[in-house]
Amino acid sequence: MVENMEWYRVFYFAAKSGSLSRAAEELYITQPAVTHSIKQLEAKLGGQLFFRTSRGVKLTAEGAVLFKYIEQAYNFIGTGERKIAEMHQLMDGEIKIGAGDTLCKHYLLPYLAAFHEAFPGVKIQVTNRTTPETINLLKQGNIDFGIVNLPVADAKLNVRESLRIEDCFIAGHKYKQLSEGTVSLETLAAYPIILLEKGSSTRAYIDSFAGRHGVAIKPEIELGSIDLLVEFARTGFGIACVIKNFIAGELEQLGLFEIKLDKPIPPRNIGVITLKDVPMSSAATRFIEMLP
């Protein structure tokens, strides 16, 4: 393979224009430099590529074969440049997002809809995973950024705090009496408790909070989503811990009641995580700018 790609560039312009002097003008080099490059290429390939005519130069049979492929290469380069421009203008491209089911439905979805409306040419791929799994996907390069529950501490990540959220306990009519005042966590733990299954950052946060108050919560039921927690609590299976922001407007409509602790669970944040020192696409950057 020819080491000097500039020879091919000179060959391409000479073949397209049919003139060594016009090729020199278009490339902003001298005509002797054009001639020298073509002779170098011919020597490397072992055959003549042009022959002179009264009007300039024409391709030999070997030159015509070479030009066919070089022209295709230039067309691909031009297509690549246009695609890059379209991606910068958000007319094309793709974003890959990692987020849990709950965050996707209750936090991410409105922004996905707005982004798709504004930039319909950009493909969107969302992978639903827990926060620890989303972090792993990001480090493996499988997503551009993740939407996770904080806190997250990792030296390889940039973490940007977003929406502030509050966790709370809720119950259906069966345990409505507990919502009439405040109760201690220790008292509440004696009732049937429904929590997210282990492995999620939300579950780890609640377990940590209970541990700091000397209470070990042993849930009777463990589920995989906030929506299921709500349904099980509403049906009377027990008292569920959910993210208040995501159900606040539906508490009374769903026949649910908030049970207030005498020592409330401290608020936390949703966060946007990206890899340090790894540039993002224009589409991913624009989407993150839309998030609060």
Short mmCIF file of the C-alpha atoms (twelve columns), coordinates in Angstrom:
data_MODEL
# 
_entry.id   MODEL 
# 
loop_
_atom_site.group_PDB 
_atom_site.id 
_atom_site.type_symbol 
_atom_site.label_atom_id 
_atom_site.label_alt_id 
_atom_site.label_comp_id 
_atom_site.label_asym_id 
_atom_site.label_seq_id 
_atom_site.Cartn_x 
_atom_site.Cartn_y 
_atom_site.Cartn_z 
_atom_site.pdbx_PDB_model_num 
ATOM 1   C CA . MET A 1   0.000   0.000  0.000   1 
ATOM 2   C CA . VAL A 2   1.234   3.486  -0.847  1 
ATOM 3   C CA . GLU A 3   2.528   5.248  2.244   1 
ATOM 4   C CA . ASN A 4   2.000   8.808  0.955   1 
ATOM 5   C CA . MET A 5   -1.737  9.449  0.609   1 
ATOM 6   C CA . GLU A 6   -0.976  12.893 -0.840  1 
ATOM 7   C CA . TRP A 7   0.039   11.141 -4.092  1 
ATOM 8   C CA . TYR A 8   -3.500  9.818  -4.416  1 
ATOM 9   C CA . ARG A 9   -4.898  13.268 -3.764  1 
ATOM 10  C CA . VAL A 10  -2.768  14.754 -6.564  1 
ATOM 11  C CA . PHE A 11  -3.725  11.862 -8.855  1 
ATOM 12  C CA . TYR A 12  -7.436  12.411 -8.153  1 
ATOM 13  C CA . PHE A 13  -7.395  16.134 -8.948  1 
ATOM 14  C CA . ALA A 14  -5.282  15.629 -12.077 1 
ATOM 15  C CA . ALA A 15  -7.633  12.914 -13.330 1 
ATOM 16  C CA . LYS A 16  -10.760 14.992 -12.597 1 
ATOM 17  C CA . SER A 17  -9.459  18.138 -14.281 1 
ATOM 18  C CA . GLY A 18  -7.519  16.453 -17.099 1 
ATOM 19  C CA . SER A 19  -4.786  19.004 -16.575 1 
ATOM 20  C CA . LEU A 20  -1.678  19.034 -14.414 1 
ATOM 21  C CA . SER A 21  -1.687  22.823 -14.262 1 
ATOM 22  C CA . ARG A 22  -5.345  23.007 -13.136 1 
ATOM 23  C CA . ALA A 23  -4.656  20.313 -10.523 1 
ATOM 24  C CA . ALA A 24  -1.760  22.428 -9.243  1 
ATOM 25  C CA . GLU A 25  -4.055  25.467 -8.999  1 
ATOM 26  C CA . GLU A 26  -6.759  23.573 -7.097  1 
ATOM 27  C CA . LEU A 27  -4.232  22.053 -4.700  1 
ATOM 28  C CA . TYR A 28  -2.256  25.316 -4.257  1 
ATOM 29  C CA . ILE A 29  1.017   23.650 -5.219  1 
ATOM 30  C CA . THR A 30  3.349   24.009 -8.215  1 
ATOM 31  C CA . GLN A 31  2.959   22.033 -11.441 1 
ATOM 32  C CA . PRO A 32  6.399   20.395 -10.956 1 
ATOM 33  C CA . ALA A 33  5.165   19.183 -7.553  1 
ATOM 34  C CA . VAL A 34  2.131   17.622 -9.251  1 
ATOM 35  C CA . THR A 35  4.310   15.930 -11.846 1 
ATOM 36  C CA . HIS A 36  6.676   14.662 -9.176  1 
ATOM 37  C CA . SER A 37  3.848   13.157 -7.082  1 
ATOM 38  C CA . ILE A 38  2.367   11.360 -10.074 1 
ATOM 39  C CA . LYS A 39  5.757   9.945  -11.079 1 
ATOM 40  C CA . GLN A 40  6.259   8.736  -7.507  1 
ATOM 41  C CA . LEU A 41  2.854   7.036  -7.547  1 
ATOM 42  C CA . GLU A 42  3.514   5.457  -10.932 1 
ATOM 43  C CA . ALA A 43  6.852   4.160  -9.731  1 
ATOM 44  C CA . LYS A 44  5.241   2.674  -6.639  1 
ATOM 45  C CA . LEU A 45  2.409   1.012  -8.572  1 
ATOM 46  C CA . GLY A 46  4.635   -0.073 -11.418 1 
ATOM 47  C CA . GLY A 47  2.755   1.394  -14.353 1 
ATOM 48  C CA . GLN A 48  1.860   4.583  -16.217 1 
ATOM 49  C CA . LEU A 49  -1.312  6.314  -15.080 1 
ATOM 50  C CA . PHE A 50  -1.564  9.226  -17.556 1 
ATOM 51  C CA . PHE A 51  -0.558  10.011 -21.116 1 
ATOM 52  C CA . ARG A 52  -0.245  13.529 -22.506 1 
ATOM 53  C CA . THR A 53  -2.561  14.998 -25.141 1 
ATOM 54  C CA . SER A 54  -2.715  18.381 -26.826 1 
ATOM 55  C CA . ARG A 55  -5.347  19.414 -24.291 1 
ATOM 56  C CA . GLY A 56  -3.726  18.058 -21.147 1 
ATOM 57  C CA . VAL A 57  -3.592  14.526 -19.777 1 
ATOM 58  C CA . LYS A 58  -5.811  11.439 -20.022 1 
ATOM 59  C CA . LEU A 59  -5.918  8.304  -17.955 1 
ATOM 60  C CA . THR A 60  -4.373  5.097  -19.185 1 
ATOM 61  C CA . ALA A 61  -6.335  1.862  -18.776 1 
ATOM 62  C CA . GLU A 62  -4.542  1.266  -15.482 1 
ATOM 63  C CA . GLY A 63  -5.160  4.877  -14.443 1 
ATOM 64  C CA . ALA A 64  -8.892  4.556  -15.190 1 
ATOM 65  C CA . VAL A 65  -9.129  1.487  -12.959 1 
ATOM 66  C CA . LEU A 66  -7.348  3.285  -10.142 1 
ATOM 67  C CA . PHE A 67  -9.491  6.405  -10.567 1 
ATOM 68  C CA . LYS A 68  -12.673 4.340  -10.209 1 
ATOM 69  C CA . TYR A 69  -11.670 3.329  -6.684  1 
ATOM 70  C CA . ILE A 70  -10.104 6.650  -5.673  1 
ATOM 71  C CA . GLU A 71  -13.282 8.452  -6.744  1 
ATOM 72  C CA . GLN A 72  -15.344 6.110  -4.563  1 
ATOM 73  C CA . ALA A 73  -13.043 6.833  -1.647  1 
ATOM 74  C CA . TYR A 74  -13.471 10.578 -2.116  1 
ATOM 75  C CA . ASN A 75  -17.234 10.164 -2.321  1 
ATOM 76  C CA . PHE A 76  -17.184 8.225  0.963   1 
ATOM 77  C CA . ILE A 77  -15.075 10.958 2.546   1 
ATOM 78  C CA . GLY A 78  -17.572 13.561 1.370   1 
ATOM 79  C CA . THR A 79  -20.446 11.492 2.757   1 
ATOM 80  C CA . GLY A 80  -18.628 11.148 6.065   1 
ATOM 81  C CA . GLU A 81  -18.084 14.900 6.269   1 
ATOM 82  C CA . ARG A 82  -21.770 15.556 5.554   1 
ATOM 83  C CA . LYS A 83  -22.806 13.030 8.198   1 
ATOM 84  C CA . ILE A 84  -20.549 14.694 10.763  1 
ATOM 85  C CA . ALA A 85  -22.050 18.077 9.878   1 
ATOM 86  C CA . GLU A 86  -25.561 16.637 10.227  1 
ATOM 87  C CA . MET A 87  -24.652 15.165 13.604  1 
ATOM 88  C CA . HIS A 88  -23.334 18.537 14.787  1 
ATOM 89  C CA . GLN A 89  -26.578 20.124 13.616  1 
ATOM 90  C CA . LEU A 90  -28.553 17.282 15.292  1 
ATOM 91  C CA . MET A 91  -30.088 16.218 11.983  1 
ATOM 92  C CA . ASP A 92  -28.604 12.760 12.480  1 
ATOM 93  C CA . GLY A 93  -26.878 10.734 15.196  1 
ATOM 94  C CA . GLU A 94  -27.728 8.589  18.182  1 
ATOM 95  C CA . ILE A 95  -27.763 8.850  21.960  1 
ATOM 96  C CA . LYS A 96  -27.571 5.902  24.313  1 
ATOM 97  C CA . ILE A 97  -28.920 6.440  27.816  1 
ATOM 98  C CA . GLY A 98  -28.887 4.214  30.874  1 
ATOM 99  C CA . ALA A 99  -31.633 4.650  33.481  1 
ATOM 100 C CA . GLY A 100 -33.801 2.566  35.787  1 
ATOM 101 C CA . ASP A 101 -37.463 1.892  35.011  1 
ATOM 102 C CA . THR A 102 -38.687 4.380  37.608  1 
ATOM 103 C CA . LEU A 103 -36.348 7.202  36.572  1 
ATOM 104 C CA . CYS A 104 -37.135 6.568  32.929  1 
ATOM 105 C CA . LYS A 105 -40.896 6.777  33.440  1 
ATOM 106 C CA . HIS A 106 -41.184 9.499  36.065  1 
ATOM 107 C CA . TYR A 107 -38.158 11.694 35.314  1 
ATOM 108 C CA . LEU A 108 -36.665 11.048 31.882  1 
ATOM 109 C CA . LEU A 109 -39.726 10.492 29.685  1 
ATOM 110 C CA . PRO A 110 -40.885 14.139 29.321  1 
ATOM 111 C CA . TYR A 111 -37.376 15.210 28.253  1 
ATOM 112 C CA . LEU A 112 -37.132 12.305 25.811  1 
ATOM 113 C CA . ALA A 113 -40.405 13.426 24.248  1 
ATOM 114 C CA . ALA A 114 -39.261 17.046 23.978  1 
ATOM 115 C CA . PHE A 115 -35.888 16.067 22.501  1 
ATOM 116 C CA . HIS A 116 -37.473 13.732 19.947  1 
ATOM 117 C CA . GLU A 117 -39.900 16.460 18.941  1 
ATOM 118 C CA . ALA A 118 -37.052 18.944 18.423  1 
ATOM 119 C CA . PHE A 119 -34.575 16.549 16.773  1 
ATOM 120 C CA . PRO A 120 -36.491 13.676 15.142  1 
ATOM 121 C CA . GLY A 121 -33.448 12.566 13.129  1 
ATOM 122 C CA . VAL A 122 -31.523 11.540 16.246  1 
ATOM 123 C CA . LYS A 123 -32.077 7.952  17.350  1 
ATOM 124 C CA . ILE A 124 -32.626 7.352  21.069  1 
ATOM 125 C CA . GLN A 125 -31.746 4.120  22.849  1 
ATOM 126 C CA . VAL A 126 -32.588 3.675  26.523  1 
ATOM 127 C CA . THR A 127 -31.259 0.740  28.521  1 
ATOM 128 C CA . ASN A 128 -33.114 0.050  31.774  1 
ATOM 129 C CA . ARG A 129 -30.804 -1.008 34.582  1 
ATOM 130 C CA . THR A 130 -30.233 -0.320 38.279  1 
ATOM 131 C CA . THR A 131 -27.804 2.437  39.257  1 
ATOM 132 C CA . PRO A 132 -24.842 0.046  39.816  1 
ATOM 133 C CA . GLU A 133 -25.545 -1.664 36.490  1 
ATOM 134 C CA . THR A 134 -25.877 1.693  34.721  1 
ATOM 135 C CA . ILE A 135 -22.456 2.717  36.051  1 
ATOM 136 C CA . ASN A 136 -20.956 -0.491 34.658  1 
ATOM 137 C CA . LEU A 137 -22.600 0.097  31.265  1 
ATOM 138 C CA . LEU A 138 -21.097 3.587  31.175  1 
ATOM 139 C CA . LYS A 139 -17.608 2.361  32.033  1 
ATOM 140 C CA . GLN A 140 -17.872 -0.322 29.344  1 
ATOM 141 C CA . GLY A 141 -18.752 2.313  26.746  1 
ATOM 142 C CA . ASN A 142 -22.240 0.900  26.102  1 
ATOM 143 C CA . ILE A 143 -24.054 4.159  26.923  1 
ATOM 144 C CA . ASP A 144 -23.227 7.859  26.538  1 
ATOM 145 C CA . PHE A 145 -24.494 8.846  29.973  1 
ATOM 146 C CA . GLY A 146 -26.603 7.547  32.818  1 
ATOM 147 C CA . ILE A 147 -29.456 8.856  34.955  1 
ATOM 148 C CA . VAL A 148 -28.996 7.455  38.451  1 
ATOM 149 C CA . ASN A 149 -30.000 7.810  42.052  1 
ATOM 150 C CA . LEU A 150 -27.386 9.577  44.156  1 
ATOM 151 C CA . PRO A 151 -25.177 9.367  46.093  1 
ATOM 152 C CA . VAL A 152 -22.586 7.914  43.726  1 
ATOM 153 C CA . ALA A 153 -18.876 8.124  44.480  1 
ATOM 154 C CA . ASP A 154 -16.543 7.041  41.685  1 
ATOM 155 C CA . ALA A 155 -13.289 8.726  40.671  1 
ATOM 156 C CA . LYS A 156 -13.858 7.829  37.004  1 
ATOM 157 C CA . LEU A 157 -17.199 9.628  36.763  1 
ATOM 158 C CA . ASN A 158 -18.441 13.165 36.443  1 
ATOM 159 C CA . VAL A 159 -21.585 13.463 38.546  1 
ATOM 160 C CA . ARG A 160 -24.024 16.337 38.043  1 
ATOM 161 C CA . GLU A 161 -26.825 16.681 40.547  1 
ATOM 162 C CA . SER A 162 -30.277 17.089 39.055  1 
ATOM 163 C CA . LEU A 163 -33.754 16.735 40.597  1 
ATOM 164 C CA . ARG A 164 -34.000 16.671 44.406  1 
ATOM 165 C CA . ILE A 165 -36.141 13.744 45.572  1 
ATOM 166 C CA . GLU A 166 -37.681 12.559 48.837  1 
ATOM 167 C CA . ASP A 167 -38.371 9.002  49.959  1 
ATOM 168 C CA . CYS A 168 -41.451 8.269  52.029  1 
ATOM 169 C CA . PHE A 169 -43.543 5.392  53.350  1 
ATOM 170 C CA . ILE A 170 -47.078 4.903  52.065  1 
ATOM 171 C CA . ALA A 171 -49.968 2.572  52.846  1 
ATOM 172 C CA . GLY A 172 -53.479 1.805  51.698  1 
ATOM 173 C CA . HIS A 173 -56.667 1.956  53.754  1 
ATOM 174 C CA . LYS A 174 -55.656 -1.088 55.802  1 
ATOM 175 C CA . TYR A 175 -52.934 0.926  57.588  1 
ATOM 176 C CA . LYS A 176 -54.457 4.380  57.169  1 
ATOM 177 C CA . GLN A 177 -54.397 4.986  60.954  1 
ATOM 178 C CA . LEU A 178 -50.606 5.242  60.848  1 
ATOM 179 C CA . SER A 179 -50.892 8.353  58.649  1 
ATOM 180 C CA . GLU A 180 -52.773 10.336 61.314  1 
ATOM 181 C CA . GLY A 181 -49.638 11.383 63.181  1 
ATOM 182 C CA . THR A 182 -45.927 10.650 63.120  1 
ATOM 183 C CA . VAL A 183 -44.378 7.292  63.939  1 
ATOM 184 C CA . SER A 184 -40.871 6.132  64.690  1 
ATOM 185 C CA . LEU A 185 -38.989 3.979  62.239  1 
ATOM 186 C CA . GLU A 186 -38.738 1.309  64.917  1 
ATOM 187 C CA . THR A 187 -42.537 1.227  65.279  1 
ATOM 188 C CA . LEU A 188 -43.018 1.129  61.530  1 
ATOM 189 C CA . ALA A 189 -40.577 -1.767 61.136  1 
ATOM 190 C CA . ALA A 190 -42.930 -3.966 63.165  1 
ATOM 191 C CA . TYR A 191 -45.499 -3.810 60.348  1 
ATOM 192 C CA . PRO A 192 -45.265 -5.656 57.002  1 
ATOM 193 C CA . ILE A 193 -42.784 -3.644 54.964  1 
ATOM 194 C CA . ILE A 194 -42.451 -3.654 51.166  1 
ATOM 195 C CA . LEU A 195 -39.159 -2.487 49.670  1 
ATOM 196 C CA . LEU A 196 -37.328 -2.492 46.378  1 
ATOM 197 C CA . GLU A 197 -35.181 -5.574 45.987  1 
ATOM 198 C CA . LYS A 198 -31.514 -5.464 46.942  1 
ATOM 199 C CA . GLY A 199 -29.074 -4.242 44.312  1 
ATOM 200 C CA . SER A 200 -30.683 -0.869 43.709  1 
ATOM 201 C CA . SER A 201 -29.198 2.355  45.084  1 
ATOM 202 C CA . THR A 202 -32.601 3.311  46.523  1 
ATOM 203 C CA . ARG A 203 -32.751 0.127  48.593  1 
ATOM 204 C CA . ALA A 204 -29.175 0.674  49.764  1 
ATOM 205 C CA . TYR A 205 -30.053 4.248  50.777  1 
ATOM 206 C CA . ILE A 206 -33.067 3.137  52.846  1 
ATOM 207 C CA . ASP A 207 -31.123 0.296  54.488  1 
ATOM 208 C CA . SER A 208 -28.341 2.737  55.349  1 
ATOM 209 C CA . PHE A 209 -30.806 5.249  56.803  1 
ATOM 210 C CA . ALA A 210 -32.434 2.571  58.964  1 
ATOM 211 C CA . GLY A 211 -29.037 1.285  60.073  1 
ATOM 212 C CA . ARG A 212 -27.982 4.743  61.253  1 
ATOM 213 C CA . HIS A 213 -31.048 4.731  63.518  1 
ATOM 214 C CA . GLY A 214 -30.329 1.276  64.835  1 
ATOM 215 C CA . VAL A 215 -33.241 -0.360 63.001  1 
ATOM 216 C CA . ALA A 216 -32.937 -3.431 60.802  1 
ATOM 217 C CA . ILE A 217 -35.809 -3.486 58.322  1 
ATOM 218 C CA . LYS A 218 -36.728 -6.978 57.176  1 
ATOM 219 C CA . PRO A 219 -39.212 -6.574 54.338  1 
ATOM 220 C CA . GLU A 220 -41.931 -9.139 53.864  1 
ATOM 221 C CA . ILE A 221 -42.025 -8.388 50.146  1 
ATOM 222 C CA . GLU A 222 -39.282 -7.183 47.799  1 
ATOM 223 C CA . LEU A 223 -40.201 -5.893 44.341  1 
ATOM 224 C CA . GLY A 224 -38.453 -4.631 41.231  1 
ATOM 225 C CA . SER A 225 -40.181 -1.295 40.595  1 
ATOM 226 C CA . ILE A 226 -41.815 1.677  42.292  1 
ATOM 227 C CA . ASP A 227 -45.025 1.055  40.365  1 
ATOM 228 C CA . LEU A 228 -45.312 -2.419 41.886  1 
ATOM 229 C CA . LEU A 229 -44.589 -1.043 45.353  1 
ATOM 230 C CA . VAL A 230 -47.467 1.387  44.936  1 
ATOM 231 C CA . GLU A 231 -49.868 -1.312 43.788  1 
ATOM 232 C CA . PHE A 232 -48.949 -3.725 46.569  1 
ATOM 233 C CA . ALA A 233 -49.328 -1.003 49.203  1 
ATOM 234 C CA . ARG A 234 -52.665 0.110  47.766  1 
ATOM 235 C CA . THR A 235 -53.939 -3.469 47.819  1 
ATOM 236 C CA . GLY A 236 -53.048 -3.815 51.499  1 
ATOM 237 C CA . PHE A 237 -50.029 -6.120 51.455  1 
ATOM 238 C CA . GLY A 238 -48.070 -3.759 53.670  1 
ATOM 239 C CA . ILE A 239 -46.288 -0.408 53.921  1 
ATOM 240 C CA . ALA A 240 -44.077 0.541  50.996  1 
ATOM 241 C CA . CYS A 241 -41.170 2.943  50.707  1 
ATOM 242 C CA . VAL A 242 -41.374 4.973  47.487  1 
ATOM 243 C CA . ILE A 243 -40.090 8.209  45.960  1 
ATOM 244 C CA . LYS A 244 -42.629 10.834 46.998  1 
ATOM 245 C CA . ASN A 245 -41.979 13.154 44.026  1 
ATOM 246 C CA . PHE A 246 -43.191 10.522 41.602  1 
ATOM 247 C CA . ILE A 247 -46.533 9.767  43.286  1 
ATOM 248 C CA . ALA A 248 -47.325 12.954 45.228  1 
ATOM 249 C CA . GLY A 249 -50.069 13.981 42.817  1 
ATOM 250 C CA . GLU A 250 -51.679 10.549 42.923  1 
ATOM 251 C CA . LEU A 251 -51.573 9.695  46.637  1 
ATOM 252 C CA . GLU A 252 -55.213 10.406 47.443  1 
ATOM 253 C CA . GLN A 253 -56.484 9.390  43.995  1 
ATOM 254 C CA . LEU A 254 -54.921 5.955  44.398  1 
ATOM 255 C CA . GLY A 255 -56.277 5.499  47.897  1 
ATOM 256 C CA . LEU A 256 -52.818 5.818  49.445  1 
ATOM 257 C CA . PHE A 257 -51.689 7.693  52.519  1 
ATOM 258 C CA . GLU A 258 -48.254 8.978  53.492  1 
ATOM 259 C CA . ILE A 259 -46.924 7.752  56.821  1 
ATOM 260 C CA . LYS A 260 -44.695 10.434 58.293  1 
ATOM 261 C CA . LEU A 261 -41.682 9.479  60.384  1 
ATOM 262 C CA . ASP A 262 -40.708 11.442 63.441  1 
ATOM 263 C CA . LYS A 263 -37.217 11.501 61.929  1 
ATOM 264 C CA . PRO A 264 -37.764 11.924 58.168  1 
ATOM 265 C CA . ILE A 265 -35.562 10.295 55.562  1 
ATOM 266 C CA . PRO A 266 -33.071 12.932 54.322  1 
ATOM 267 C CA . PRO A 267 -33.649 14.124 50.743  1 
ATOM 268 C CA . ARG A 268 -31.269 13.011 48.007  1 
ATOM 269 C CA . ASN A 269 -30.789 13.761 44.302  1 
ATOM 270 C CA . ILE A 270 -31.062 12.215 40.906  1 
ATOM 271 C CA . GLY A 271 -27.784 12.601 39.055  1 
ATOM 272 C CA . VAL A 272 -26.457 12.601 35.503  1 
ATOM 273 C CA . ILE A 273 -23.224 10.617 35.200  1 
ATOM 274 C CA . THR A 274 -20.654 10.748 32.405  1 
ATOM 275 C CA . LEU A 275 -17.135 9.396  32.048  1 
ATOM 276 C CA . LYS A 276 -14.312 11.789 32.841  1 
ATOM 277 C CA . ASP A 277 -12.080 12.813 29.922  1 
ATOM 278 C CA . VAL A 278 -14.389 11.136 27.364  1 
ATOM 279 C CA . PRO A 279 -15.958 13.608 24.899  1 
ATOM 280 C CA . MET A 280 -19.650 13.198 24.151  1 
ATOM 281 C CA . SER A 281 -21.507 13.557 20.882  1 
ATOM 282 C CA . SER A 282 -23.340 16.779 20.062  1 
ATOM 283 C CA . ALA A 283 -26.659 14.989 20.540  1 
ATOM 284 C CA . ALA A 284 -25.779 13.660 24.006  1 
ATOM 285 C CA . THR A 285 -24.442 17.058 25.063  1 
ATOM 286 C CA . ARG A 286 -27.600 18.813 23.869  1 
ATOM 287 C CA . PHE A 287 -29.864 16.331 25.659  1 
ATOM 288 C CA . ILE A 288 -28.052 16.746 28.968  1 
ATOM 289 C CA . GLU A 289 -28.388 20.522 28.626  1 
ATOM 290 C CA . MET A 290 -32.186 20.034 28.578  1 
ATOM 291 C CA . LEU A 291 -32.200 18.287 31.947  1 
ATOM 292 C CA . PRO A 292 -32.763 20.386 35.090  1 
# 
